[in-house]
Amino acid sequence: MLIIKKIKILYKTIILLKKTNKKIGLVPTMGNLHNGHVKLILLAKKYADIIIVSIFINPMQFNNLLDLKNYPQSFKEDCIILKKHNVDIVFFPCIDEIYPNGIRKQTFVEVPKLSKILEGSARPGHFNGVTTIVCKLFNIIQPDFAFFGEKDYQQLLIIKILIKELNYMIKIISLPTIRLKNGLALSSRNNNLNSKEKKIAPYLYKIIKKTCEEIIKGDNTRKNIIHASKILLIKKGFSIDIFDVYNSKTLENSSENVKKLILLASVWLGKTRLIDNKKILLIH
Ligand code: PAF
């Protein structure tokens, strides 16, 4: 497994690989790898000959310095996981390599349709940071396929729009959220939960599931169902940024005649931000 820290070296390696017609799969990460990342790597192996995993905690997508500082890092352990799964290249640049002139005046990529609502409104600038680093990785690595988890649903939609509107010839493959047995969505941020919070956290998905089931049943208005669920979440100890149902394609507030919906949840448990979602398909 090659660990490459410099863009120039990675770029030269990519040119050589491209000459051999190998299909390249990119799994972009911020490290602190868990089973969800492993599942992405295993999925990538089904599509591509060469698997590249990038590990970069991207400061441009953090609107909160403390959040950036607290983001868990475990490069040594990550490498053990990546080696075990026969990843070919790990791209592990430092901040100066990616942003040699700092991030304040960095040219950025914005997907105006979706980047300022929901998570984008709760975390101003977050999605511009995501789309900018993702474009940089796409330009340096020129993958045939790139793999993203569905837990970050708004991020996934934004990246799909970016691919289409900027004419990248990259196929985006997504993976359904990987969960613990108790339903908690895997996330590097779970490592920041204390033992009491770890017991509470699984209620998020339990309440999401219950809400979706009630919406499908349709015995009560959507507004009442969501309201009751929010009260339940607060009672369990969550504070809520986002908990509502949206059109799953446009993320607009769903009108009654939209059939494909998504429940998006973004909550705080102590100092940890947890996000999750569940699709709802109405057939009546
Ligand atoms: O989903 C993530 O881990 C990050 O947002 C990504 C896509 C690696 C960009 O930094």
Short mmCIF file of N, CA, C and O and ligand atoms in Angstrom, two decimals, residues 27-31 37 54-59 61-62 71 99 126-127 129-131 133-134 137 147-149 152 155 159 188, ligand 1:
data_model
loop_
_atom_site.label_atom_id
_atom_site.label_comp_id
_atom_site.label_asym_id
_atom_site.label_seq_id
_atom_site.Cartn_x
_atom_site.Cartn_y
_atom_site.Cartn_z
N VAL A 27 -12.40 6.56 -2.61
CA VAL A 27 -13.23 6.64 -1.40
C VAL A 27 -12.71 7.83 -0.59
O VAL A 27 -11.70 7.72 0.11
N PRO A 28 -13.38 8.98 -0.69
CA PRO A 28 -12.91 10.15 0.07
C PRO A 28 -13.34 10.04 1.53
O PRO A 28 -14.50 9.73 1.81
N THR A 29 -12.42 10.28 2.45
CA THR A 29 -12.76 10.20 3.88
C THR A 29 -12.04 11.31 4.65
O THR A 29 -11.12 11.94 4.12
N MET A 30 -12.46 11.46 5.89
CA MET A 30 -11.72 12.34 6.79
C MET A 30 -11.03 11.49 7.86
O MET A 30 -10.68 11.99 8.94
N GLY A 31 -10.86 10.20 7.55
CA GLY A 31 -10.14 9.32 8.48
C GLY A 31 -11.00 8.86 9.64
O GLY A 31 -12.22 8.95 9.61
N HIS A 37 -16.83 2.84 6.45
CA HIS A 37 -15.78 3.08 5.44
C HIS A 37 -15.34 1.76 4.82
O HIS A 37 -15.10 1.69 3.61
N SER A 54 -8.72 8.63 0.29
CA SER A 54 -8.09 9.87 0.76
C SER A 54 -8.47 10.10 2.21
O SER A 54 -9.60 9.80 2.63
N ILE A 55 -7.50 10.55 2.98
CA ILE A 55 -7.74 10.89 4.39
C ILE A 55 -7.32 12.34 4.55
O ILE A 55 -6.13 12.68 4.47
N PHE A 56 -8.31 13.20 4.73
CA PHE A 56 -7.99 14.62 4.89
C PHE A 56 -9.11 15.29 5.68
O PHE A 56 -10.25 15.30 5.24
N ILE A 57 -8.76 15.77 6.86
CA ILE A 57 -9.76 16.51 7.66
C ILE A 57 -9.77 17.92 7.08
O ILE A 57 -8.84 18.69 7.29
N ASN A 58 -10.81 18.18 6.32
CA ASN A 58 -10.85 19.38 5.49
C ASN A 58 -11.30 20.61 6.28
O ASN A 58 -12.49 20.78 6.53
N PRO A 59 -10.37 21.50 6.63
CA PRO A 59 -10.76 22.63 7.48
C PRO A 59 -11.83 23.52 6.83
O PRO A 59 -12.61 24.16 7.52
N GLN A 61 -14.52 22.82 5.43
CA GLN A 61 -15.92 22.44 5.62
C GLN A 61 -16.38 22.52 7.08
O GLN A 61 -17.49 22.12 7.39
N PHE A 62 -15.49 23.04 7.94
CA PHE A 62 -15.88 23.21 9.35
C PHE A 62 -16.16 24.69 9.58
O PHE A 62 -15.29 25.53 9.31
N TYR A 71 -12.34 16.89 15.99
CA TYR A 71 -12.60 15.81 15.04
C TYR A 71 -11.59 14.67 15.27
O TYR A 71 -10.38 14.91 15.28
N TYR A 99 -4.21 23.52 0.63
CA TYR A 99 -4.53 24.96 0.63
C TYR A 99 -3.25 25.76 0.88
O TYR A 99 -3.07 26.34 1.96
N HIS A 126 -20.35 25.16 4.99
CA HIS A 126 -19.96 23.74 5.08
C HIS A 126 -19.92 23.08 3.70
O HIS A 126 -18.91 22.47 3.31
N PHE A 127 -21.01 23.23 2.94
CA PHE A 127 -21.06 22.48 1.67
C PHE A 127 -20.11 23.06 0.63
O PHE A 127 -19.63 22.33 -0.23
N GLY A 129 -17.19 24.03 1.34
CA GLY A 129 -15.95 23.36 1.72
C GLY A 129 -15.93 21.93 1.20
O GLY A 129 -14.91 21.46 0.68
N VAL A 130 -17.07 21.26 1.32
CA VAL A 130 -17.14 19.86 0.84
C VAL A 130 -16.96 19.83 -0.68
O VAL A 130 -16.14 19.06 -1.20
N THR A 131 -17.71 20.66 -1.41
CA THR A 131 -17.65 20.57 -2.87
C THR A 131 -16.27 21.01 -3.38
O THR A 131 -15.77 20.47 -4.37
N ILE A 133 -13.28 20.60 -1.80
CA ILE A 133 -12.29 19.52 -1.61
C ILE A 133 -12.61 18.33 -2.53
O ILE A 133 -11.70 17.71 -3.08
N VAL A 134 -13.90 18.06 -2.70
CA VAL A 134 -14.26 16.92 -3.56
C VAL A 134 -13.80 17.19 -5.00
O VAL A 134 -13.24 16.32 -5.66
N LEU A 137 -10.08 16.70 -5.20
CA LEU A 137 -9.74 15.27 -5.24
C LEU A 137 -10.06 14.68 -6.60
O LEU A 137 -9.29 13.89 -7.16
N PHE A 147 -17.11 6.93 -4.23
CA PHE A 147 -18.04 6.23 -3.33
C PHE A 147 -18.37 7.08 -2.12
O PHE A 147 -17.46 7.58 -1.44
N PHE A 148 -19.66 7.22 -1.85
CA PHE A 148 -20.11 8.05 -0.72
C PHE A 148 -21.22 7.33 0.04
O PHE A 148 -22.02 6.59 -0.56
N GLY A 149 -21.29 7.59 1.34
CA GLY A 149 -22.33 6.99 2.16
C GLY A 149 -23.62 7.80 2.09
O GLY A 149 -23.59 9.01 1.88
N ASP A 152 -24.88 10.92 4.85
CA ASP A 152 -24.80 12.35 4.53
C ASP A 152 -25.61 12.59 3.27
O ASP A 152 -25.07 12.82 2.18
N GLN A 155 -25.29 15.92 1.33
CA GLN A 155 -23.96 15.94 0.69
C GLN A 155 -23.98 15.10 -0.59
O GLN A 155 -23.46 15.51 -1.63
N ILE A 159 -23.26 16.40 -4.37
CA ILE A 159 -22.16 15.88 -5.18
C ILE A 159 -22.69 15.35 -6.52
O ILE A 159 -22.07 15.53 -7.56
N SER A 188 -17.74 8.70 12.52
CA SER A 188 -16.53 8.96 13.30
C SER A 188 -16.86 9.78 14.52
O SER A 188 -16.20 9.69 15.56
O1 PAF B 1 -18.19 12.78 4.08
C1 PAF B 1 -17.01 13.09 4.39
O2 PAF B 1 -16.32 12.38 5.10
C2 PAF B 1 -16.45 14.40 3.86
O3 PAF B 1 -17.43 15.38 3.78
C3 PAF B 1 -15.72 14.24 2.52
C4 PAF B 1 -16.66 13.80 1.42
C5 PAF B 1 -14.58 13.24 2.67
C6 PAF B 1 -15.11 15.58 2.10
O4 PAF B 1 -14.20 16.06 3.03
#
